[in-house]
Coordinates of C-alpha atoms in Angstrom, one line a residue:
Chain A
M1 CA 61.1 109.9 138.4
P2 CA 60.6 110.0 134.6
K3 CA 57.1 110.8 133.3
P4 CA 55.2 107.8 132.1
P5 CA 55.4 107.6 128.3
V6 CA 52.2 108.3 126.4
L7 CA 50.7 104.8 126.0
P8 CA 47.4 103.3 124.9
R9 CA 45.3 102.2 127.9
G10 CA 43.6 98.8 128.5
G11 CA 44.5 95.6 126.6
F12 CA 46.0 95.7 123.2
I13 CA 48.1 93.6 120.8
V14 CA 51.5 94.6 119.4
R15 CA 53.3 92.7 116.6
I16 CA 56.8 92.0 118.1
N17 CA 59.4 89.8 116.5
G18 CA 56.9 87.9 114.4
F19 CA 54.2 87.2 117.0
D20 CA 51.2 89.1 118.4
M21 CA 52.1 90.2 122.0
Y22 CA 49.3 90.9 124.4
C23 CA 49.9 94.0 126.6
E24 CA 47.9 95.9 129.2
V25 CA 48.3 99.4 130.5
E26 CA 46.3 100.4 133.6
G27 CA 46.7 102.2 136.9
E28 CA 47.9 105.6 138.0
G29 CA 51.3 106.9 139.1
P30 CA 54.9 106.4 137.9
F31 CA 55.5 104.0 135.1
L32 CA 56.4 100.4 135.9
V33 CA 56.8 97.3 133.6
F34 CA 55.5 94.1 135.1
L35 CA 57.3 91.0 133.8
P36 CA 55.3 87.8 134.4
G37 CA 57.7 85.3 132.8
A38 CA 57.1 81.9 131.2
M39 CA 54.2 79.4 131.7
V40 CA 52.4 82.3 133.4
C41 CA 50.8 85.5 132.2
V42 CA 49.1 88.6 133.4
D43 CA 45.9 86.7 134.0
V44 CA 47.7 84.3 136.4
F45 CA 48.9 87.3 138.4
R46 CA 45.8 89.4 138.2
P47 CA 45.5 90.2 142.0
L48 CA 49.2 91.1 142.2
V49 CA 48.9 93.3 139.0
E50 CA 45.9 95.0 140.6
A51 CA 48.0 95.8 143.7
F52 CA 50.7 97.4 141.6
R53 CA 48.1 99.4 139.7
K54 CA 47.1 101.2 142.9
R55 CA 50.6 102.7 143.0
F56 CA 51.9 102.6 139.4
T57 CA 50.9 103.0 135.7
V58 CA 51.6 99.4 134.9
L59 CA 52.5 97.9 131.5
T60 CA 52.3 94.1 131.4
A61 CA 53.2 92.0 128.5
D62 CA 52.6 88.2 128.0
A63 CA 55.7 86.6 126.6
S64 CA 55.8 84.6 123.4
G65 CA 53.2 81.7 123.6
Q66 CA 52.1 82.8 127.1
G67 CA 48.6 83.9 128.2
R68 CA 47.0 85.9 125.5
S69 CA 50.1 86.2 123.3
A70 CA 50.5 84.1 120.2
L71 CA 53.3 81.5 120.1
G72 CA 56.1 82.9 118.0
A73 CA 58.8 81.0 116.2
G74 CA 61.9 79.9 118.1
P75 CA 63.0 79.2 121.6
I76 CA 61.4 80.7 124.7
T77 CA 64.4 81.6 126.8
Y78 CA 65.3 84.3 129.3
V79 CA 67.3 85.9 126.5
S80 CA 64.5 85.7 123.9
M81 CA 61.9 87.1 126.4
A82 CA 64.2 90.0 127.4
D83 CA 65.0 90.7 123.7
D84 CA 61.2 90.8 122.9
L85 CA 60.7 93.3 125.8
V86 CA 63.4 95.6 124.4
R87 CA 61.6 95.5 121.1
L88 CA 58.3 96.3 122.8
F89 CA 60.1 99.3 124.5
D90 CA 61.3 100.3 121.0
H91 CA 57.8 100.0 119.6
L92 CA 56.2 102.0 122.4
G93 CA 59.0 104.6 122.6
I94 CA 60.1 103.7 126.1
A95 CA 63.8 104.7 126.5
E96 CA 64.2 103.1 130.0
A97 CA 61.8 101.8 132.6
D98 CA 61.5 100.6 136.2
C99 CA 60.8 96.9 136.0
F100 CA 59.3 94.4 138.4
G101 CA 59.7 90.7 137.6
I102 CA 58.4 87.7 139.4
G103 CA 59.8 84.1 139.1
D104 CA 60.9 83.7 135.4
G105 CA 60.0 87.4 135.0
G106 CA 62.7 88.1 137.6
A107 CA 65.2 86.1 135.6
C108 CA 64.3 88.2 132.5
G109 CA 64.9 91.2 134.8
L110 CA 68.5 89.9 135.4
Q111 CA 69.0 89.4 131.7
L112 CA 67.9 93.1 131.2
L113 CA 70.2 94.3 133.9
I114 CA 73.2 92.5 132.4
D115 CA 72.6 92.7 128.7
F116 CA 70.2 95.7 128.1
S117 CA 70.9 97.9 131.1
D118 CA 70.6 101.0 129.1
R119 CA 66.8 100.2 129.0
V120 CA 66.5 99.7 132.7
R121 CA 66.1 102.5 135.3
S122 CA 65.7 100.0 138.2
A123 CA 64.6 96.3 138.6
S124 CA 62.8 94.7 141.5
L125 CA 63.0 90.9 141.5
S126 CA 60.6 88.7 143.4
S127 CA 60.8 84.9 143.8
T128 CA 63.8 84.9 141.4
A129 CA 66.3 82.1 141.0
F130 CA 69.6 83.2 139.3
S131 CA 70.7 79.6 138.7
H132 CA 69.7 76.0 139.5
W133 CA 71.8 76.3 142.7
C134 CA 68.9 78.5 144.1
Y135 CA 66.2 75.8 143.9
T136 CA 64.9 73.9 146.9
A137 CA 64.8 70.1 146.6
F138 CA 61.1 70.4 145.6
G139 CA 62.1 73.0 142.9
K140 CA 64.9 70.8 141.5
D141 CA 62.5 67.8 141.4
F142 CA 59.8 69.9 139.7
I143 CA 62.2 71.1 137.0
R144 CA 63.5 67.6 136.4
R145 CA 60.0 66.1 136.1
M146 CA 58.5 69.1 134.2
P147 CA 58.4 67.4 130.7
E148 CA 56.3 64.6 132.3
L149 CA 54.3 66.8 134.6
V150 CA 52.9 69.0 131.8
K151 CA 51.3 65.9 130.2
S152 CA 48.8 65.7 133.1
P153 CA 49.1 69.0 134.9
T154 CA 48.4 69.1 138.7
G155 CA 49.0 71.7 141.4
I156 CA 50.5 75.0 140.1
L157 CA 50.8 73.6 136.6
K158 CA 47.0 72.9 136.6
V159 CA 46.4 76.5 137.5
F160 CA 48.6 77.6 134.6
Y161 CA 47.0 75.1 132.2
D162 CA 43.4 76.2 133.2
V163 CA 44.2 79.9 132.7
Y164 CA 45.9 79.0 129.4
A165 CA 42.9 77.1 128.2
Q166 CA 40.7 80.1 128.9
V167 CA 42.7 83.0 127.5
S168 CA 45.2 81.7 124.9
P169 CA 44.5 82.4 121.2
A170 CA 45.7 78.8 120.5
P171 CA 45.1 76.6 123.6
E172 CA 45.8 73.5 121.6
R173 CA 49.5 74.5 121.4
F174 CA 49.9 74.2 125.2
M175 CA 52.2 71.2 125.0
E176 CA 54.3 72.7 122.3
M177 CA 54.7 75.9 124.3
A178 CA 55.4 73.9 127.5
G179 CA 58.0 71.8 125.7
R180 CA 60.0 75.0 124.8
V181 CA 59.7 76.3 128.3
A182 CA 60.8 72.9 129.8
R183 CA 63.9 73.1 127.6
T184 CA 64.8 76.4 129.1
W185 CA 63.9 75.5 132.7
A186 CA 66.1 72.4 132.4
S187 CA 69.2 74.4 131.6
A188 CA 68.7 78.0 132.7
P189 CA 69.0 80.5 134.4
N190 CA 72.7 80.2 134.8
F191 CA 73.9 83.5 136.1
N192 CA 77.0 83.3 138.2
K193 CA 78.5 85.7 140.8
A194 CA 80.8 87.4 138.3
M195 CA 77.9 88.1 135.9
L196 CA 75.8 89.5 138.8
A197 CA 78.7 91.6 139.9
T198 CA 78.6 93.5 136.5
I199 CA 75.1 94.9 137.3
E200 CA 75.2 98.7 137.7
K201 CA 71.5 99.7 137.8
P202 CA 69.5 99.9 141.1
T203 CA 68.1 96.5 142.1
L204 CA 65.7 95.4 144.8
V205 CA 65.7 91.7 145.7
I206 CA 62.4 90.6 147.3
S207 CA 63.0 87.7 149.6
S208 CA 60.8 85.2 151.5
D209 CA 61.1 82.0 153.5
R210 CA 58.2 80.0 152.3
D211 CA 59.0 79.9 148.5
D212 CA 58.5 76.2 147.4
F213 CA 61.0 76.6 144.6
V214 CA 63.7 79.1 145.7
T215 CA 65.6 79.0 149.0
E216 CA 65.9 82.0 151.3
A217 CA 69.7 81.6 151.1
A218 CA 69.5 82.1 147.4
F219 CA 67.7 85.5 147.7
R220 CA 70.3 86.6 150.2
R221 CA 73.1 85.4 147.9
L222 CA 71.5 87.3 144.9
A223 CA 71.3 90.5 146.9
A224 CA 74.9 90.1 148.1
C225 CA 76.2 89.5 144.6
I226 CA 74.6 92.5 142.9
P227 CA 76.5 95.7 143.8
G228 CA 74.4 98.0 145.9
A229 CA 71.3 95.8 145.8
R230 CA 68.6 96.3 148.5
L231 CA 66.9 93.3 150.1
A232 CA 63.3 93.4 151.3
H233 CA 62.4 90.2 153.2
F234 CA 58.8 89.0 153.8
P235 CA 58.7 86.3 156.4
G236 CA 55.9 83.9 155.7
M237 CA 55.6 84.7 152.0
A238 CA 55.7 82.0 149.3
H239 CA 56.6 81.9 145.6
V240 CA 53.4 83.8 144.7
P241 CA 53.0 86.8 147.1
G242 CA 49.3 86.1 147.9
V243 CA 48.2 88.2 150.9
F244 CA 51.6 89.9 150.8
R245 CA 50.8 91.6 147.5
D246 CA 50.1 95.1 148.9
A247 CA 53.2 95.0 151.0
V248 CA 55.3 93.9 148.0
A249 CA 53.9 96.6 145.8
G250 CA 54.5 99.1 148.7
A251 CA 58.1 98.0 149.1
V252 CA 58.7 98.3 145.3
A253 CA 57.0 101.8 145.3
M254 CA 59.3 103.0 148.1
F255 CA 62.4 101.6 146.3
V256 CA 61.5 103.1 143.0
G257 CA 60.7 106.4 144.7
A258 CA 64.1 106.5 146.2
V259 CA 66.1 105.7 142.9
Chain B
M1 CA 70.8 75.7 100.1
P2 CA 68.6 78.8 100.2
N3 CA 69.2 81.5 97.7
P4 CA 71.2 84.4 99.0
P5 CA 68.9 87.4 99.5
A6 CA 69.5 90.5 97.4
L7 CA 72.1 92.5 99.4
P8 CA 74.0 95.6 98.7
R9 CA 77.7 94.9 97.9
G10 CA 80.8 96.5 99.4
G11 CA 81.0 98.4 102.7
F12 CA 78.0 100.4 104.1
T13 CA 76.6 101.6 107.4
L14 CA 73.2 100.7 108.9
P15 CA 71.4 102.2 111.9
I16 CA 70.8 99.1 114.2
N17 CA 69.5 99.5 117.7
G18 CA 70.8 102.9 118.4
F19 CA 74.3 102.7 116.7
D20 CA 75.7 102.8 113.2
M21 CA 76.7 99.3 112.3
Y22 CA 79.5 98.9 109.6
C23 CA 78.7 96.0 107.3
E24 CA 80.4 94.5 104.3
V25 CA 79.1 92.1 101.7
G26 CA 81.6 90.5 99.3
G27 CA 82.3 87.2 97.6
D28 CA 80.3 84.7 95.6
G29 CA 78.4 81.6 96.5
P30 CA 75.9 80.7 99.3
L31 CA 75.3 83.3 102.0
L32 CA 77.4 83.1 105.2
V33 CA 77.2 85.6 108.1
F34 CA 80.7 86.1 109.6
L35 CA 80.7 87.1 113.2
P36 CA 84.0 88.8 114.3
G37 CA 83.1 89.4 118.0
A38 CA 84.2 92.0 120.5
L39 CA 87.3 94.2 120.5
V40 CA 87.9 93.1 116.9
G41 CA 86.4 94.3 113.7
V42 CA 86.3 92.9 110.1
D43 CA 89.6 94.6 109.5
V44 CA 91.4 92.5 112.1
H45 CA 90.1 89.4 110.4
R46 CA 90.6 90.7 106.9
H47 CA 92.6 87.7 105.5
L48 CA 90.2 85.2 107.0
V49 CA 87.2 87.1 105.6
E50 CA 88.9 87.1 102.1
A51 CA 89.4 83.4 102.3
F52 CA 85.6 82.9 103.1
R53 CA 84.7 85.2 100.1
K54 CA 86.3 82.6 97.7
R55 CA 83.5 80.2 98.7
F56 CA 80.6 82.3 100.1
T57 CA 78.8 85.5 99.7
V58 CA 79.9 86.9 103.1
L59 CA 77.9 89.3 105.2
T60 CA 79.8 90.7 108.1
G61 CA 79.2 93.5 110.5
D62 CA 81.3 95.1 113.2
A63 CA 79.6 94.8 116.5
K64 CA 78.6 97.9 118.6
G65 CA 81.6 100.0 119.3
Q66 CA 84.0 97.7 117.4
G67 CA 85.9 98.4 114.2
R68 CA 84.1 100.9 112.0
S69 CA 80.8 100.8 114.0
T70 CA 79.8 103.6 116.4
L71 CA 79.5 102.9 120.1
G72 CA 75.9 103.6 121.0
R73 CA 74.6 103.0 124.5
G74 CA 74.4 100.0 126.7
P75 CA 76.5 96.9 127.5
I76 CA 78.6 95.0 124.9
T77 CA 77.8 91.4 125.9
Y78 CA 77.4 88.2 123.9
V79 CA 73.6 88.6 124.2
S80 CA 73.6 92.2 123.1
M81 CA 75.8 91.5 120.1
T82 CA 73.7 88.5 119.1
S83 CA 70.5 90.5 119.4
D84 CA 72.1 93.2 117.1
V85 CA 72.9 90.5 114.5
I86 CA 69.3 89.3 114.6
R87 CA 68.2 92.9 113.9
L88 CA 70.7 93.0 111.0
L89 CA 69.0 89.8 109.6
D90 CA 65.6 91.5 110.1
H91 CA 66.8 94.6 108.2
F92 CA 67.6 92.4 105.1
G93 CA 64.6 90.1 105.5
I94 CA 66.9 87.1 106.1
G95 CA 64.9 84.4 107.7
E96 CA 67.7 82.1 108.6
A97 CA 71.4 81.9 107.8
D98 CA 74.6 79.9 108.0
F99 CA 76.9 81.6 110.5
F100 CA 80.7 81.4 111.1
G101 CA 81.9 82.9 114.4
I102 CA 85.5 83.3 115.6
G103 CA 86.4 83.8 119.2
D104 CA 83.8 86.1 120.8
G105 CA 81.9 85.7 117.5
G106 CA 81.7 82.0 118.1
V107 CA 80.3 82.7 121.6
C108 CA 77.6 84.7 119.8
G109 CA 77.1 81.5 117.8
F110 CA 76.2 79.6 121.0
H111 CA 73.6 82.2 121.7
L112 CA 72.2 82.0 118.2
L113 CA 71.9 78.2 118.7
V114 CA 70.4 78.4 122.1
D115 CA 68.2 81.5 122.0
Y116 CA 67.6 82.3 118.4
S117 CA 67.7 78.9 116.7
H118 CA 64.8 79.7 114.4
R119 CA 67.2 82.2 112.6
V120 CA 69.9 79.6 112.2
R121 CA 70.5 77.1 109.4
S122 CA 73.9 76.2 110.8
V123 CA 76.7 77.6 113.0
S124 CA 80.4 77.0 112.7
M125 CA 82.6 78.1 115.6
S126 CA 86.3 78.6 115.8
G127 CA 88.3 79.6 118.9
A128 CA 85.1 79.9 120.9
P129 CA 85.0 79.3 124.7
Y130 CA 81.8 78.1 126.2
S131 CA 82.7 79.2 129.7
H132 CA 85.7 80.2 131.7
A133 CA 86.3 76.5 132.2
A134 CA 87.4 76.4 128.6
Y135 CA 90.4 78.7 129.2
T136 CA 94.0 77.7 129.3
Q137 CA 96.1 78.9 132.2
F138 CA 97.3 81.7 129.9
G139 CA 93.7 82.6 128.9
R140 CA 92.6 82.6 132.6
D141 CA 95.4 84.9 133.6
F142 CA 94.7 87.2 130.6
I143 CA 91.0 87.5 131.6
D144 CA 91.8 87.9 135.3
R145 CA 93.9 90.9 134.6
I146 CA 91.9 92.2 131.7
G147 CA 91.0 95.5 133.3
G148 CA 94.6 96.5 133.8
R149 CA 95.7 95.1 130.4
M150 CA 93.2 97.1 128.5
L151 CA 94.8 100.3 129.9
A152 CA 98.3 99.4 128.7
P153 CA 97.7 97.1 125.7
T154 CA 100.4 94.7 124.5
G155 CA 100.3 91.7 122.2
Y156 CA 96.9 91.0 120.8
L157 CA 95.3 93.9 122.6
K158 CA 97.9 96.3 121.0
V159 CA 97.0 94.9 117.6
F160 CA 93.3 95.5 118.3
R161 CA 93.9 99.0 119.6
D162 CA 96.2 99.9 116.6
S163 CA 93.6 98.6 114.2
Y164 CA 90.9 100.6 116.1
A165 CA 92.9 103.8 115.9
M166 CA 93.1 103.4 112.1
T167 CA 89.5 102.4 111.4
S168 CA 87.1 103.6 114.2
P169 CA 84.9 106.6 113.5
N170 CA 85.9 107.7 117.1
P171 CA 89.3 106.2 118.1
A172 CA 89.2 108.1 121.4
Q173 CA 86.5 105.9 122.7
F174 CA 88.7 102.8 122.7
D175 CA 89.0 103.0 126.5
E176 CA 85.3 103.1 127.0
V177 CA 84.8 100.2 124.5
A178 CA 87.5 98.2 126.4
R179 CA 85.8 98.9 129.7
R180 CA 82.5 97.5 128.5
V181 CA 84.2 94.5 126.8
A182 CA 86.3 93.8 129.9
K183 CA 83.2 93.6 132.1
T184 CA 81.8 90.9 129.7
W185 CA 85.1 89.0 129.3
G186 CA 85.6 89.0 133.1
S187 CA 82.2 87.3 133.7
Q188 CA 81.2 85.4 130.6
P189 CA 80.5 83.3 128.7
N190 CA 78.8 80.9 131.1
F191 CA 77.2 78.1 129.1
N192 CA 77.0 74.7 130.7
K193 CA 76.4 71.2 129.5
A194 CA 72.6 71.4 130.0
M195 CA 72.4 74.6 127.9
L196 CA 74.5 73.2 125.1
A197 CA 72.4 70.0 125.2
T198 CA 69.3 72.0 124.2
I199 CA 70.9 72.8 120.8
E200 CA 69.0 71.3 117.8
K201 CA 70.5 73.0 114.8
P202 CA 73.7 71.8 113.0
A203 CA 76.9 73.0 114.6
L204 CA 80.5 72.6 113.5
V205 CA 83.1 73.0 116.3
I206 CA 86.5 73.9 114.9
S207 CA 89.2 72.6 117.2
C208 CA 93.0 73.1 117.4
D209 CA 95.9 72.4 119.8
R210 CA 97.8 75.7 119.8
D211 CA 95.1 78.1 120.9
E212 CA 96.7 80.3 123.6
F213 CA 93.3 81.0 125.3
I214 CA 91.3 77.8 124.9
S215 CA 92.3 74.2 125.7
E216 CA 91.9 71.5 123.1
A217 CA 89.9 69.5 125.7
A218 CA 87.3 72.4 125.8
F219 CA 86.7 72.1 122.0
R220 CA 86.2 68.3 122.4
R221 CA 83.8 68.9 125.3
V222 CA 81.7 71.4 123.4
A223 CA 81.4 69.0 120.4
A224 CA 80.4 66.2 122.8
W225 CA 77.8 68.2 124.6
I226 CA 76.1 69.7 121.5
P227 CA 73.8 67.0 120.1
K228 CA 75.1 65.8 116.7
A229 CA 77.8 68.5 116.5
R230 CA 80.7 67.8 114.1
L231 CA 84.3 68.4 115.1
A232 CA 87.0 69.5 112.7
H233 CA 90.5 69.4 114.3
F234 CA 93.4 71.4 113.0
P235 CA 96.7 70.3 114.6
G236 CA 99.1 73.2 114.9
M237 CA 96.5 75.9 114.6
G238 CA 96.4 78.8 117.1
H239 CA 93.5 81.1 118.2
L240 CA 93.7 82.9 114.9
P241 CA 93.6 80.5 111.9
A242 CA 96.4 82.4 110.0
M243 CA 97.9 80.0 107.4
F244 CA 95.2 77.4 108.1
R245 CA 92.5 79.8 106.8
D246 CA 91.9 78.2 103.4
A247 CA 91.7 74.7 105.0
L248 CA 89.3 76.0 107.6
V249 CA 87.1 77.7 105.0
A250 CA 87.0 74.4 103.0
K251 CA 85.8 72.5 106.1
V252 CA 83.1 75.1 106.7
A253 CA 82.0 75.0 103.1
D254 CA 81.8 71.2 103.1
F255 CA 79.8 71.3 106.4
V256 CA 77.4 73.9 105.1
A257 CA 76.9 72.1 101.8
S258 CA 76.2 68.8 103.6
I259 CA 73.2 70.2 105.5

């Protein structure tokens, strides 16, 4: 396994692509980049991040407009988020890294695997939809109603909104940020079998059967489409790992250790 | 129209994202960024570039591994090429620009409009497929057997390889470039109606009825799906504009001036 790069510790801000990106580096062990995705941030996934820090030196970065990062100019898409990460790697001198992505962060992981694979050593993808075909009926309905739901957030959106209100440098821009994310969620991700078949780097697909948004069949399809992908299935787990967090971090550690 | 930034003139090389990008600046008038795409360089489109230079200050760059640029690491995908173009704009301090893309360069135009729209003033696209659904039977057959065709180039591919042999800093790497490009051509582009419907910046779709690779219906579909897109149709034109080049440039100039 490559040595962790020499990085600052704790929370810090890096100027990336015209916005201030909030990053954290904590934990001991091999280096891992944790990708939270859109509408969410490191603070939403705090317990999961802590579980990973028991096994890895974890770098997390809030994407443009998410969590403690400022809202940059332009779209918030899987491409733009992956591109910002590559620029973060450039800034910190990271040639390539093992990555873990959850939800939208997993879709960024797919973008990295396809378009920036020279910067990826391995990718572990949890709760990840590769296209709208992957969504449950609940997930499809949620995506369709998202522009209206963000106006008076309930359920998981309320959790995101409350965290945002607490940590964001510009909480009043929540609706603007959510509008850009809704635009992406309505149309992407849109990876197909042929695109997934071009992936050459080691990939772990983390599967579950209680994900509200993504079907179990979609996780199996994703693992089947990516050449050589491993599948780790967690019966009873939902979109957010919850009590499965140590088991997920353990599965990722075993996978990364074997690459 | 914004003033063109102060750019060097003529041909020069810039380090962009781990490779040496060959760029050219020539012509007079408003700034236009010309995107040649993959497997082709500026030299393949020399006549078309010259036609644009009569109306614009044209900035053009050979993508990674193409033409006079060096190969560098990593995939050659529409996303990676677009990301490199953004880095080129950053290098010159160009906030936003009018773009013209042909073929694969036009596909990069879709990514600019969807993922980097804050860097776009307008995009004009010629001979650009939005997905494999855009291909003619000939185009589909060409793509399906692209791996084998790259090894024994005929027709267009032979033109590309011969040009490569004359201009590349390392002609021996053609097979490796072709391998990476074939992976992309075999699986992408994969834009759908929902993704194109998110486009907000002005787009000009250049259509024709003699493109060997792309059906006329596909051009009309793209123009219908992109909100407020304009369509300019050239009866009799093929995948490469050839003798239609001056008429095409005039259409692009009118479009850019009207924004």
